[in-house]
């Protein structure tokens, strides 16, 4: 049975004390065989200011924490920005780059995402590169082209030795926070395409997981996670409560692993 990546993007939610409480209740729930590190890899992405509290309260087991973003410069006059070195220095092991909210609300281009990816990987962070098409692009039959452009421009900046720290997350923009998820077949098709591009770019030595994100919840998790090229979920809304977050993994296990 494949290992499942269960990554929770809290976005701009959770005060430090709420993050701490989440970790306490997570700790109560994840002891035992079901949560062995060979079965599941859990990572929480709190807002910057809640990261220290979450790291302090992080339960033992296959659980880590990362930042939702980081800038490509190391230091200097970049008001409001946080560098990848800073993310690393507080103890984060992971970072997200290229989330669609960064691309579409904050105007990040493929070039900016590529620079952030390079800096993140060179800083020793496991880096989740998010990509995905808008509704207009999907309806115009451009999904594969858009995804290819996003991935290939980012892959160019990946230092070869760091490719093993890369994780991909396919998140169709129209499925994020809308309650609409891609059908398992559509999600599988794009994730398989991403896996193929990654294999061509980095070879089979670096097995790069591909996650699906966009309105993942307990009721659709089993179907999505059972697909061959979907190795896990990047979860927004449903990651804010321990029960709904863990139910995603547990429902998959129940349905397909007994
Ligand atoms: P959602 O968010 O699960 O609330 O749709 C996913 C994401 O943006 O990572």
Coordinates of N, CA and C and ligand atoms in Angstrom, one line a residue:
X1 N 0.8 -1.2 0.0 CA 0.0 0.0 0.0 C 0.9 1.3 0.0
X2 N 0.5 2.2 -0.8 CA 1.3 3.4 -0.9 C 1.3 4.3 0.3
X3 N 2.3 5.0 0.5 CA 2.4 6.0 1.6 C 1.6 7.2 1.2
X4 N 0.8 7.8 2.1 CA 0.0 9.0 1.8 C 0.5 10.2 2.4
X5 N 0.6 11.2 1.6 CA 1.1 12.6 2.0 C -0.2 13.4 2.4
X6 N -0.3 13.8 3.7 CA -1.5 14.5 4.1 C -1.0 15.9 4.6
X7 N -1.1 16.9 3.7 CA -0.5 18.2 4.0 C -1.7 19.2 4.2
X8 N -1.6 20.0 5.2 CA -2.6 20.9 5.6 C -2.2 22.4 5.5
X9 N -2.8 23.1 4.6 CA -2.5 24.5 4.4 C -3.5 25.3 5.1
X10 N -3.1 25.9 6.2 CA -4.1 26.7 7.0 C -4.4 28.0 6.5
X11 N -3.6 28.5 5.5 CA -3.8 29.8 4.9 C -3.8 30.9 6.0
X12 N -4.7 31.9 5.9 CA -4.6 33.0 6.9 C -5.6 32.7 8.0
X13 N -5.4 31.5 8.6 CA -6.3 31.1 9.7 C -5.4 30.6 10.8
X14 N -5.9 30.6 12.1 CA -5.3 30.0 13.2 C -4.3 31.0 13.9
X15 N -4.7 31.4 15.1 CA -3.8 32.1 16.0 C -2.8 31.1 16.6
X16 N -1.6 31.6 17.2 CA -0.7 30.6 17.7 C -1.3 29.7 18.7
X17 N -2.2 30.2 19.6 CA -2.8 29.3 20.6 C -3.7 28.3 20.0
X18 N -4.4 28.7 18.9 CA -5.2 27.7 18.2 C -4.4 26.6 17.5
X19 N -3.2 27.0 17.0 CA -2.3 26.0 16.4 C -1.8 25.0 17.4
X20 N -1.5 25.6 18.6 CA -1.0 24.7 19.7 C -2.1 23.7 20.1
X21 N -3.3 24.2 20.2 CA -4.4 23.3 20.6 C -4.6 22.2 19.5
X22 N -4.5 22.6 18.3 CA -4.7 21.7 17.2 C -3.6 20.5 17.4
X23 N -2.4 20.9 17.6 CA -1.3 19.9 17.8 C -1.6 19.0 19.0
X24 N -2.1 19.6 20.1 CA -2.4 18.7 21.2 C -3.4 17.7 20.9
X25 N -4.5 18.1 20.2 CA -5.5 17.1 19.8 C -5.0 16.2 18.7
X26 N -4.2 16.7 17.9 CA -3.6 15.8 16.9 C -2.8 14.6 17.6
X27 N -2.0 15.0 18.6 CA -1.2 14.1 19.3 C -2.0 13.0 19.9
X28 N -3.2 13.3 20.4 CA -4.1 12.3 21.0 C -4.6 11.3 20.0
X29 N -4.6 11.7 18.7 CA -5.3 10.9 17.7 C -4.3 10.0 16.9
X30 N -3.0 10.4 16.9 CA -2.2 9.7 15.9 C -1.2 8.6 16.4
X31 N -1.5 8.2 17.6 CA -0.6 7.1 18.1 C -1.0 5.8 17.4
X32 N -0.2 4.9 17.4 CA -0.6 3.6 16.8 C -0.1 3.3 15.4
X33 N -0.3 2.1 15.0 CA 0.2 1.6 13.8 C -0.2 2.3 12.5
X34 N -1.5 2.7 12.6 CA -2.1 3.4 11.4 C -1.3 4.6 11.0
X35 N -0.6 5.2 12.0 CA 0.1 6.4 11.7 C 1.6 6.2 11.7
X36 N 2.1 5.1 11.3 CA 3.5 4.9 11.1 C 4.1 5.7 10.0
X37 N 5.4 6.0 10.1 CA 5.9 6.9 9.1 C 6.1 6.3 7.7
X38 N 5.9 4.9 7.7 CA 5.9 4.3 6.4 C 4.5 4.4 5.7
X39 N 3.5 4.8 6.5 CA 2.1 4.8 6.0 C 1.7 6.3 5.6
X40 N 2.1 7.2 6.4 CA 1.7 8.6 6.2 C 2.7 9.6 6.5
X41 N 2.7 10.7 5.8 CA 3.6 11.8 6.1 C 2.7 13.1 6.2
X42 N 2.6 13.6 7.4 CA 1.7 14.7 7.7 C 2.6 16.0 7.8
X43 N 2.1 17.0 7.2 CA 2.8 18.3 7.3 C 1.8 19.4 7.5
X44 N 2.0 20.3 8.4 CA 1.1 21.5 8.7 C 1.8 22.7 8.2
X45 N 1.0 23.6 7.5 CA 1.5 24.9 7.0 C 0.7 26.0 7.7
X46 N 1.1 26.4 8.9 CA 0.5 27.5 9.6 C 0.9 28.9 9.0
X47 N 0.1 29.9 9.4 CA 0.6 31.3 9.0 C 2.0 31.5 9.7
X48 N 2.8 32.4 9.2 CA 4.2 32.6 9.8 C 4.1 32.7 11.3
X49 N 3.2 33.6 11.8 CA 3.3 33.9 13.2 C 2.9 32.7 14.1
X50 N 2.2 31.8 13.6 CA 1.9 30.6 14.4 C 2.9 29.5 14.3
X51 N 3.9 29.6 13.5 CA 4.8 28.5 13.3 C 5.6 28.1 14.5
X52 N 6.2 29.1 15.3 CA 6.9 28.7 16.5 C 6.0 27.9 17.5
X53 N 4.8 28.4 17.7 CA 3.9 27.6 18.6 C 3.6 26.2 18.1
X54 N 3.4 26.1 16.9 CA 3.1 24.8 16.3 C 4.3 23.9 16.4
X55 N 5.5 24.4 16.1 CA 6.7 23.6 16.1 C 6.9 23.1 17.6
X56 N 6.6 23.9 18.5 CA 6.8 23.6 19.9 C 5.9 22.4 20.3
X57 N 4.7 22.5 19.8 CA 3.6 21.6 20.2 C 3.5 20.4 19.3
X58 N 4.3 20.3 18.3 CA 4.2 19.3 17.2 C 4.3 17.9 17.9
X59 N 3.3 17.0 17.6 CA 3.4 15.7 18.3 C 4.5 14.8 17.7
X60 N 5.0 13.8 18.5 CA 5.9 12.9 17.9 C 5.3 12.1 16.8
X61 N 6.0 11.5 15.9 CA 5.4 10.8 14.8 C 5.7 11.5 13.5
X62 N 5.0 11.0 12.5 CA 5.4 11.5 11.1 C 4.8 12.9 10.8
X63 N 5.0 13.8 11.7 CA 4.4 15.2 11.6 C 5.5 16.2 11.5
X64 N 5.4 17.1 10.5 CA 6.3 18.2 10.4 C 5.6 19.5 10.1
X65 N 6.3 20.6 10.0 CA 5.6 21.9 9.8 C 6.4 22.7 8.8
X66 N 5.7 23.5 8.0 CA 6.4 24.3 7.0 C 5.7 25.7 6.9
X67 N 6.3 26.5 6.0 CA 5.7 27.8 5.8 C 4.9 27.8 4.5
X68 N 4.0 28.8 4.4 CA 3.1 28.8 3.2 C 3.8 29.5 2.0
X69 N 4.9 30.2 2.3 CA 5.6 31.0 1.3 C 7.0 31.4 1.8
X70 N 7.8 31.9 1.0 CA 9.1 32.4 1.4 C 9.6 33.2 0.2
X71 N 10.5 34.2 0.4 CA 11.0 35.0 -0.7 C 12.3 34.5 -1.2
X72 N 12.7 34.9 -2.4 CA 13.9 34.4 -3.0 C 15.2 35.1 -2.7
X73 N 15.0 36.3 -2.0 CA 16.2 37.0 -1.6 C 16.5 36.6 -0.2
X74 N 17.8 36.7 0.2 CA 18.2 36.3 1.6 C 17.8 37.4 2.7
X75 N 18.0 38.6 2.3 CA 17.8 39.7 3.3 C 17.7 41.0 2.5
X76 N 17.3 42.1 3.2 CA 17.3 43.4 2.6 C 16.0 44.1 2.6
X77 N 15.9 45.1 1.8 CA 14.7 46.0 1.8 C 13.6 45.4 1.1
X78 N 12.9 44.4 1.7 CA 11.8 43.7 1.0 C 10.6 43.7 2.1
X79 N 10.0 44.8 2.3 CA 9.1 44.9 3.4 C 8.0 43.9 3.3
X80 N 7.8 43.2 4.4 CA 6.7 42.2 4.5 C 7.1 40.8 4.1
X81 N 8.4 40.7 3.6 CA 8.8 39.4 3.1 C 9.5 38.6 4.2
X82 N 9.6 37.3 4.0 CA 10.3 36.4 4.9 C 11.1 35.5 4.0
X83 N 12.4 35.4 4.3 CA 13.3 34.6 3.5 C 13.2 33.1 3.7
X84 N 13.7 32.4 2.8 CA 13.7 30.9 3.0 C 14.7 30.5 4.1
X85 N 15.7 31.3 4.3 CA 16.7 31.0 5.4 C 16.0 31.3 6.7
X86 N 15.1 32.3 6.8 CA 14.4 32.5 8.0 C 13.4 31.4 8.3
X87 N 12.8 30.9 7.3 CA 11.8 29.8 7.4 C 12.6 28.6 8.0
X88 N 13.7 28.3 7.4 CA 14.6 27.2 7.9 C 15.0 27.4 9.3
X89 N 15.4 28.7 9.6 CA 16.1 28.9 10.9 C 15.1 28.7 12.1
X90 N 13.8 28.9 11.9 CA 12.9 28.7 13.0 C 12.6 27.2 13.2
X91 N 13.0 26.4 12.2 CA 12.8 24.9 12.4 C 11.9 24.3 11.4
X92 N 11.4 25.1 10.4 CA 10.5 24.4 9.4 C 11.4 23.5 8.5
X93 N 10.7 22.4 8.1 CA 11.4 21.5 7.2 C 10.8 21.7 5.8
X94 N 9.6 22.3 5.6 CA 8.9 22.4 4.4 C 8.5 23.8 4.0
X95 N 8.2 24.0 2.8 CA 7.7 25.3 2.4 C 6.8 25.1 1.1
X96 N 5.7 25.9 1.0 CA 4.9 25.9 -0.3 C 5.4 27.0 -1.2
X97 N 5.5 26.7 -2.5 CA 5.7 27.8 -3.4 C 4.7 27.7 -4.6
X98 N 4.3 28.9 -5.1 CA 3.5 28.9 -6.2 C 2.0 28.5 -6.0
X99 N 1.6 28.6 -4.7 CA 0.1 28.4 -4.5 C -0.7 29.3 -5.3
X100 N -1.8 28.9 -5.8 CA -2.6 29.7 -6.7 C -3.1 31.0 -6.1
X101 N -3.2 31.0 -4.8 CA -3.6 32.3 -4.2 C -2.4 33.3 -4.2
X102 N -1.2 32.8 -4.2 CA 0.0 33.6 -4.4 C 0.1 34.1 -5.8
X103 N -0.2 33.2 -6.7 CA -0.1 33.5 -8.2 C -1.2 34.5 -8.5
X104 N -2.5 34.3 -8.1 CA -3.6 35.1 -8.6 C -3.9 36.3 -7.7
X105 N -3.8 36.2 -6.4 CA -4.1 37.4 -5.6 C -2.9 38.3 -5.5
X106 N -1.7 37.7 -5.4 CA -0.5 38.5 -5.2 C 0.3 38.6 -6.4
X107 N -0.2 38.1 -7.5 CA 0.5 38.4 -8.8 C 1.8 37.7 -9.1
X108 N 2.0 36.6 -8.5 CA 3.3 35.9 -8.7 C 3.3 35.2 -10.1
X109 N 4.4 35.5 -10.9 CA 4.5 34.9 -12.2 C 5.3 33.6 -12.1
X110 N 5.3 32.8 -13.2 CA 6.1 31.6 -13.3 C 7.5 31.9 -12.9
X111 N 8.0 33.1 -13.3 CA 9.4 33.4 -13.1 C 9.7 33.6 -11.6
X112 N 8.8 34.3 -10.9 CA 9.0 34.5 -9.5 C 8.9 33.1 -8.8
X113 N 8.0 32.3 -9.2 CA 7.8 31.0 -8.6 C 9.1 30.2 -8.7
X114 N 9.7 30.2 -9.9 CA 10.9 29.5 -10.2 C 12.0 30.0 -9.3
X115 N 12.1 31.3 -9.1 CA 13.2 31.8 -8.3 C 13.0 31.3 -6.8
X116 N 11.7 31.4 -6.4 CA 11.5 30.9 -5.0 C 11.8 29.4 -4.8
X117 N 11.4 28.7 -5.8 CA 11.7 27.2 -5.8 C 13.2 26.9 -5.6
X118 N 13.9 27.6 -6.5 CA 15.4 27.4 -6.4 C 15.9 27.7 -5.0
X119 N 15.5 28.9 -4.5 CA 16.0 29.3 -3.2 C 15.6 28.4 -2.1
X120 N 14.3 28.0 -2.2 CA 13.8 27.1 -1.2 C 14.6 25.8 -1.1
X121 N 14.8 25.2 -2.3 CA 15.6 23.9 -2.4 C 17.0 24.1 -1.9
X122 N 17.6 25.2 -2.3 CA 19.0 25.4 -1.9 C 19.1 25.7 -0.5
X123 N 18.0 26.1 0.2 CA 18.0 26.3 1.6 C 17.8 25.1 2.4
X124 N 17.6 24.0 1.7 CA 17.5 22.7 2.4 C 16.0 22.4 2.8
X125 N 15.1 23.1 2.2 CA 13.7 22.9 2.5 C 13.0 21.9 1.6
X126 N 12.2 21.0 2.1 CA 11.4 20.2 1.2 C 10.3 21.1 0.6
X127 N 10.2 21.2 -0.7 CA 9.4 22.3 -1.3 C 8.3 21.7 -2.1
X128 N 7.1 22.2 -1.8 CA 5.9 21.8 -2.4 C 5.6 22.8 -3.5
X129 N 5.7 22.4 -4.8 CA 5.5 23.3 -5.9 C 4.0 23.1 -6.3
X130 N 3.2 24.2 -6.1 CA 1.8 24.1 -6.5 C 1.6 24.6 -7.9
X131 N 0.7 24.0 -8.6 CA 0.4 24.4 -10.0 C -1.0 24.0 -10.3
X132 N -1.6 24.6 -11.4 CA -3.0 24.3 -11.8 C -3.6 25.4 -12.6
X133 N -4.6 25.0 -13.3 CA -5.2 25.9 -14.3 C -6.5 26.6 -13.7
X134 N -6.9 27.7 -14.4 CA -8.1 28.4 -14.0 C -9.3 27.7 -14.7
X135 N -10.5 28.1 -14.3 CA -11.7 27.5 -15.0 C -11.7 27.8 -16.5
X136 N -11.3 29.1 -16.7 CA -11.3 29.5 -18.1 C -10.3 28.7 -19.0
X137 N -9.2 28.5 -18.4 CA -8.2 27.7 -19.1 C -8.7 26.2 -19.3
X138 N -9.3 25.7 -18.3 CA -9.8 24.3 -18.4 C -10.9 24.3 -19.5
X139 N -11.8 25.2 -19.5 CA -12.9 25.2 -20.4 C -12.4 25.5 -21.9
X140 N -11.3 26.2 -21.9 CA -10.7 26.5 -23.3 C -9.8 25.3 -23.7
X141 N -9.8 24.2 -23.0 CA -9.0 23.1 -23.4 C -7.4 23.3 -23.2
X142 N -7.1 24.2 -22.3 CA -5.6 24.5 -22.2 C -5.0 24.0 -21.0
X143 N -5.6 23.1 -20.3 CA -5.1 22.6 -19.0 C -3.7 22.1 -19.1
X144 N -3.5 21.1 -20.1 CA -2.2 20.5 -20.2 C -1.1 21.5 -20.5
X145 N -1.4 22.4 -21.4 CA -0.5 23.4 -21.8 C 0.0 24.3 -20.7
X146 N -1.1 24.8 -19.9 CA -0.8 25.7 -18.8 C 0.1 25.0 -17.7
X147 N -0.3 23.7 -17.4 CA 0.4 22.9 -16.4 C 1.9 22.7 -16.9
X148 N 2.0 22.4 -18.2 CA 3.3 22.2 -18.7 C 4.2 23.4 -18.6
X149 N 3.6 24.6 -18.9 CA 4.4 25.8 -18.8 C 4.8 26.1 -17.4
X150 N 3.8 25.9 -16.5 CA 4.1 26.2 -15.0 C 5.3 25.2 -14.6
X151 N 5.1 24.0 -14.9 CA 6.1 23.0 -14.4 C 7.5 23.1 -15.0
X152 N 7.5 23.3 -16.4 CA 8.8 23.3 -17.0 C 9.6 24.6 -16.7
X153 N 8.9 25.7 -16.5 CA 9.6 26.9 -16.1 C 10.2 26.7 -14.7
X154 N 9.4 26.1 -13.9 CA 9.9 25.9 -12.5 C 11.1 24.8 -12.5
X155 N 10.9 23.7 -13.2 CA 11.9 22.7 -13.2 C 13.3 23.1 -13.6
X156 N 13.3 24.1 -14.5 CA 14.6 24.6 -15.0 C 15.5 25.2 -13.8
X157 N 14.8 25.6 -12.7 CA 15.6 26.2 -11.7 C 15.9 25.2 -10.5
X158 N 15.5 24.0 -10.7 CA 15.8 23.0 -9.7 C 17.2 22.4 -9.8
X159 N 18.0 22.7 -8.8 CA 19.4 22.1 -8.8 C 19.2 20.5 -8.7
X160 N 19.9 19.9 -9.6 CA 19.7 18.4 -9.8 C 19.8 17.6 -8.5
X161 N 20.7 18.0 -7.7 CA 20.9 17.2 -6.4 C 19.8 17.5 -5.4
X162 N 19.0 18.5 -5.7 CA 17.9 18.8 -4.7 C 16.6 18.3 -5.2
X163 N 16.5 17.7 -6.4 CA 15.2 17.2 -6.9 C 14.5 16.3 -6.0
X164 N 15.2 15.6 -5.2 CA 14.6 14.6 -4.3 C 13.8 15.3 -3.1
X165 N 14.0 16.6 -3.0 CA 13.3 17.4 -2.0 C 12.0 18.1 -2.5
X166 N 11.7 17.8 -3.8 CA 10.6 18.4 -4.4 C 9.3 17.5 -4.3
X167 N 8.2 18.2 -4.0 CA 6.9 17.6 -4.0 C 6.0 18.5 -4.9
X168 N 5.2 17.8 -5.7 CA 4.3 18.6 -6.6 C 2.9 18.6 -6.1
X169 N 2.2 19.6 -6.3 CA 0.8 19.6 -5.8 C -0.1 20.2 -6.9
X170 N -0.9 19.4 -7.6 CA -1.8 19.8 -8.6 C -3.1 20.4 -7.9
X171 N -3.3 21.7 -8.1 CA -4.5 22.3 -7.5 C -5.2 23.2 -8.6
X172 N -6.2 22.6 -9.2 CA -7.0 23.4 -10.2 C -7.6 24.6 -9.4
X173 N -7.4 25.8 -10.0 CA -7.8 27.0 -9.3 C -9.3 27.0 -9.0
X174 N -10.1 26.5 -9.9 CA -11.5 26.5 -9.8 C -12.0 25.5 -8.7
X175 N -11.2 24.7 -8.2 CA -11.6 23.7 -7.2 C -11.2 24.1 -5.8
X176 N -10.4 25.2 -5.7 CA -9.9 25.6 -4.4 C -10.9 26.4 -3.6
X177 N -11.3 25.8 -2.4 CA -12.3 26.5 -1.6 C -13.6 26.7 -2.1
X178 N -14.0 26.0 -3.2 CA -15.3 26.2 -3.8 C -16.2 25.0 -3.6
X179 N -15.7 23.9 -3.0 CA -16.6 22.8 -2.8 C -16.6 21.9 -4.1
X180 N -16.1 22.4 -5.2 CA -16.0 21.6 -6.4 C -14.7 20.9 -6.5
X181 N -14.6 19.6 -6.6 CA -13.3 19.0 -6.8 C -13.2 18.4 -8.2
X182 N -12.0 18.3 -8.6 CA -11.8 17.7 -9.9 C -12.3 16.2 -9.8
X183 N -12.8 15.7 -10.9 CA -13.2 14.3 -10.8 C -11.9 13.5 -10.6
X184 N -12.0 12.3 -10.0 CA -10.8 11.5 -9.8 C -10.0 11.2 -11.1
X185 N -10.8 11.0 -12.2 CA -10.2 10.8 -13.5 C -9.4 12.0 -14.0
X186 N -10.0 13.2 -13.9 CA -9.3 14.4 -14.3 C -8.1 14.7 -13.5
X187 N -8.2 14.5 -12.2 CA -7.1 14.7 -11.3 C -6.0 13.7 -11.6
X188 N -6.3 12.5 -11.8 CA -5.3 11.5 -12.1 C -4.6 11.8 -13.4
X189 N -5.4 12.3 -14.4 CA -4.8 12.6 -15.7 C -3.7 13.6 -15.6
X190 N -4.0 14.7 -14.9 CA -3.0 15.8 -14.7 C -1.9 15.4 -13.8
X191 N -2.2 14.7 -12.8 CA -1.1 14.2 -11.9 C -0.1 13.2 -12.6
X192 N -0.7 12.4 -13.5 CA 0.1 11.5 -14.3 C 1.0 12.3 -15.2
X193 N 0.4 13.3 -15.8 CA 1.2 14.1 -16.7 C 2.4 14.8 -16.0
X194 N 2.1 15.3 -14.8 CA 3.1 16.0 -14.0 C 4.2 15.0 -13.6
X195 N 3.8 13.8 -13.2 CA 4.8 12.8 -12.9 C 5.7 12.4 -14.0
X196 N 5.1 12.4 -15.2 CA 5.9 12.1 -16.5 C 6.9 13.2 -16.7
X197 N 6.4 14.5 -16.6 CA 7.4 15.6 -16.8 C 8.5 15.5 -15.8
X198 N 8.2 15.2 -14.6 CA 9.2 15.1 -13.5 C 10.2 14.0 -13.8
X199 N 9.7 12.9 -14.3 CA 10.6 11.8 -14.6 C 11.5 12.2 -15.7
X200 N 11.0 12.8 -16.7 CA 11.8 13.3 -17.9 C 12.9 14.3 -17.4
X201 N 12.5 15.1 -16.5 CA 13.4 16.2 -16.0 C 14.4 15.7 -15.1
X202 N 14.1 14.8 -14.2 CA 15.0 14.4 -13.1 C 15.4 13.0 -13.1
X203 N 14.8 12.2 -13.9 CA 15.1 10.7 -13.9 C 14.5 10.0 -12.8
X204 N 14.7 8.7 -12.8 CA 13.9 7.8 -11.9 C 14.6 7.8 -10.5
X205 N 15.8 8.4 -10.4 CA 16.4 8.4 -9.1 C 15.7 9.2 -8.0
X206 N 15.0 10.2 -8.5 CA 14.2 11.1 -7.5 C 12.8 10.8 -7.7
X207 N 12.2 10.1 -6.8 CA 10.8 9.8 -6.9 C 10.0 11.0 -6.3
X208 N 9.4 11.7 -7.2 CA 8.7 13.0 -6.8 C 7.2 12.7 -6.6
X209 N 6.7 12.9 -5.4 CA 5.3 12.6 -5.1 C 4.5 13.8 -5.7
X210 N 3.3 13.4 -6.2 CA 2.4 14.4 -6.7 C 1.1 14.3 -5.9
X211 N 0.7 15.5 -5.3 CA -0.5 15.6 -4.4 C -1.6 16.2 -5.2
X212 N -2.8 16.0 -4.8 CA -3.9 16.7 -5.4 C -4.5 17.6 -4.3
X213 N -4.9 18.8 -4.7 CA -5.5 19.7 -3.8 C -6.7 20.5 -4.4
X214 N -7.7 20.8 -3.6 CA -8.9 21.5 -4.2 C -10.1 20.8 -3.6
X215 N -10.6 21.4 -2.5 CA -11.8 20.8 -1.9 C -11.8 19.3 -1.5
X216 N -10.6 18.9 -1.1 CA -10.5 17.5 -0.6 C -11.1 17.4 0.8
X217 N -11.9 16.4 0.9 CA -12.6 16.2 2.2 C -12.8 14.7 2.4
X218 N -13.3 14.3 3.6 CA -13.5 12.9 3.9 C -14.3 12.1 2.8
X219 N -15.3 12.8 2.3 CA -16.2 12.1 1.3 C -15.6 11.8 -0.1
X220 N -14.6 12.6 -0.5 CA -14.0 12.4 -1.8 C -12.6 11.8 -1.7
X221 N -12.1 11.7 -0.5 CA -10.7 11.4 -0.3 C -10.3 10.0 -0.9
X222 N -11.1 9.0 -0.5 CA -10.8 7.6 -0.9 C -10.6 7.5 -2.4
X223 N -11.6 8.0 -3.1 CA -11.6 7.9 -4.6 C -10.4 8.6 -5.2
X224 N -10.0 9.8 -4.7 CA -8.9 10.6 -5.2 C -7.6 9.9 -4.9
X225 N -7.4 9.5 -3.6 CA -6.1 9.0 -3.2 C -5.8 7.6 -3.7
X226 N -6.9 6.9 -4.2 CA -6.6 5.6 -4.7 C -6.1 5.6 -6.1
X227 N -6.1 6.7 -6.7 CA -5.6 6.8 -8.1 C -4.1 6.6 -8.1
X228 N -3.6 6.0 -9.2 CA -2.2 5.6 -9.3 C -1.2 6.7 -9.1
X229 N -1.5 7.9 -9.7 CA -0.4 8.9 -9.6 C -0.8 10.0 -8.6
X230 N -1.7 9.8 -7.7 CA -2.0 10.8 -6.7 C -1.5 10.2 -5.4
X231 N -0.5 10.8 -4.9 CA 0.2 10.3 -3.7 C -0.2 10.9 -2.4
X232 N -1.1 11.9 -2.5 CA -1.6 12.5 -1.2 C -2.4 13.7 -1.5
X233 N -2.7 14.5 -0.5 CA -3.6 15.6 -0.6 C -3.1 16.8 0.1
X234 N -3.2 18.0 -0.6 CA -2.9 19.3 0.0 C -4.3 19.8 0.3
X235 N -4.6 20.0 1.6 CA -5.9 20.3 2.1 C -6.0 21.6 2.7
X236 N -7.0 22.4 2.3 CA -7.2 23.8 2.9 C -8.2 23.7 4.0
X237 N -9.5 24.0 3.6 CA -10.6 24.1 4.6 C -10.6 22.9 5.6
X238 N -10.6 21.7 5.0 CA -10.7 20.5 5.9 C -9.5 20.3 6.8
X239 N -8.5 21.1 6.7 CA -7.3 20.9 7.5 C -7.4 21.7 8.8
X240 N -8.4 22.5 8.9 CA -8.5 23.4 10.1 C -9.0 22.7 11.4
X241 N -9.6 21.5 11.2 CA -10.1 20.7 12.3 C -9.4 19.3 12.2
X242 N -8.9 18.9 13.4 CA -8.2 17.6 13.4 C -9.1 16.5 12.8
X243 N -10.4 16.4 13.2 CA -11.2 15.3 12.8 C -11.4 15.3 11.3
X244 N -11.7 16.4 10.7 CA -11.9 16.4 9.2 C -10.6 16.2 8.5
X245 N -9.5 16.7 9.0 CA -8.2 16.5 8.4 C -7.8 15.0 8.4
X246 N -7.8 14.4 9.6 CA -7.4 13.0 9.6 C -8.4 12.0 8.9
X247 N -9.7 12.4 8.8 CA -10.7 11.6 8.2 C -10.3 11.4 6.7
X248 N -9.6 12.3 6.1 CA -9.2 12.2 4.7 C -8.3 10.9 4.6
X249 N -7.3 10.8 5.4 CA -6.4 9.6 5.4 C -7.1 8.4 5.8
X250 N -7.9 8.5 6.9 CA -8.5 7.3 7.5 C -9.6 6.7 6.6
X251 N -10.3 7.5 5.9 CA -11.3 7.0 4.9 C -10.6 6.3 3.8
X252 N -9.5 6.8 3.3 CA -8.8 6.1 2.3 C -8.3 4.7 2.8
X253 N -7.8 4.7 4.0 CA -7.3 3.5 4.5 C -8.4 2.4 4.7
X254 N -9.6 3.0 5.2 CA -10.7 2.1 5.4 C -11.2 1.5 4.0
X255 N -11.2 2.3 3.0 CA -11.8 1.9 1.7 C -10.8 0.9 1.0
X256 N -9.5 1.2 1.1 CA -8.6 0.5 0.2 C -7.6 -0.4 0.9
X257 N -7.4 -0.2 2.2 CA -6.4 -1.0 2.9 C -6.9 -1.8 4.0
X258 N -8.2 -1.8 4.1 CA -8.8 -2.6 5.2 C -8.7 -2.1 6.6
Ligands
LIG1 P1 -9.3 23.8 -0.1 O1 -7.8 24.5 -0.4 O2 -9.0 22.4 0.4 O3 -10.0 24.7 0.9 O4 -10.0 23.8 -1.4 C1 -6.8 23.7 -0.9 C2 -5.5 24.6 -1.1 O5 -5.7 25.8 -1.5 O6 -4.4 24.2 -0.8

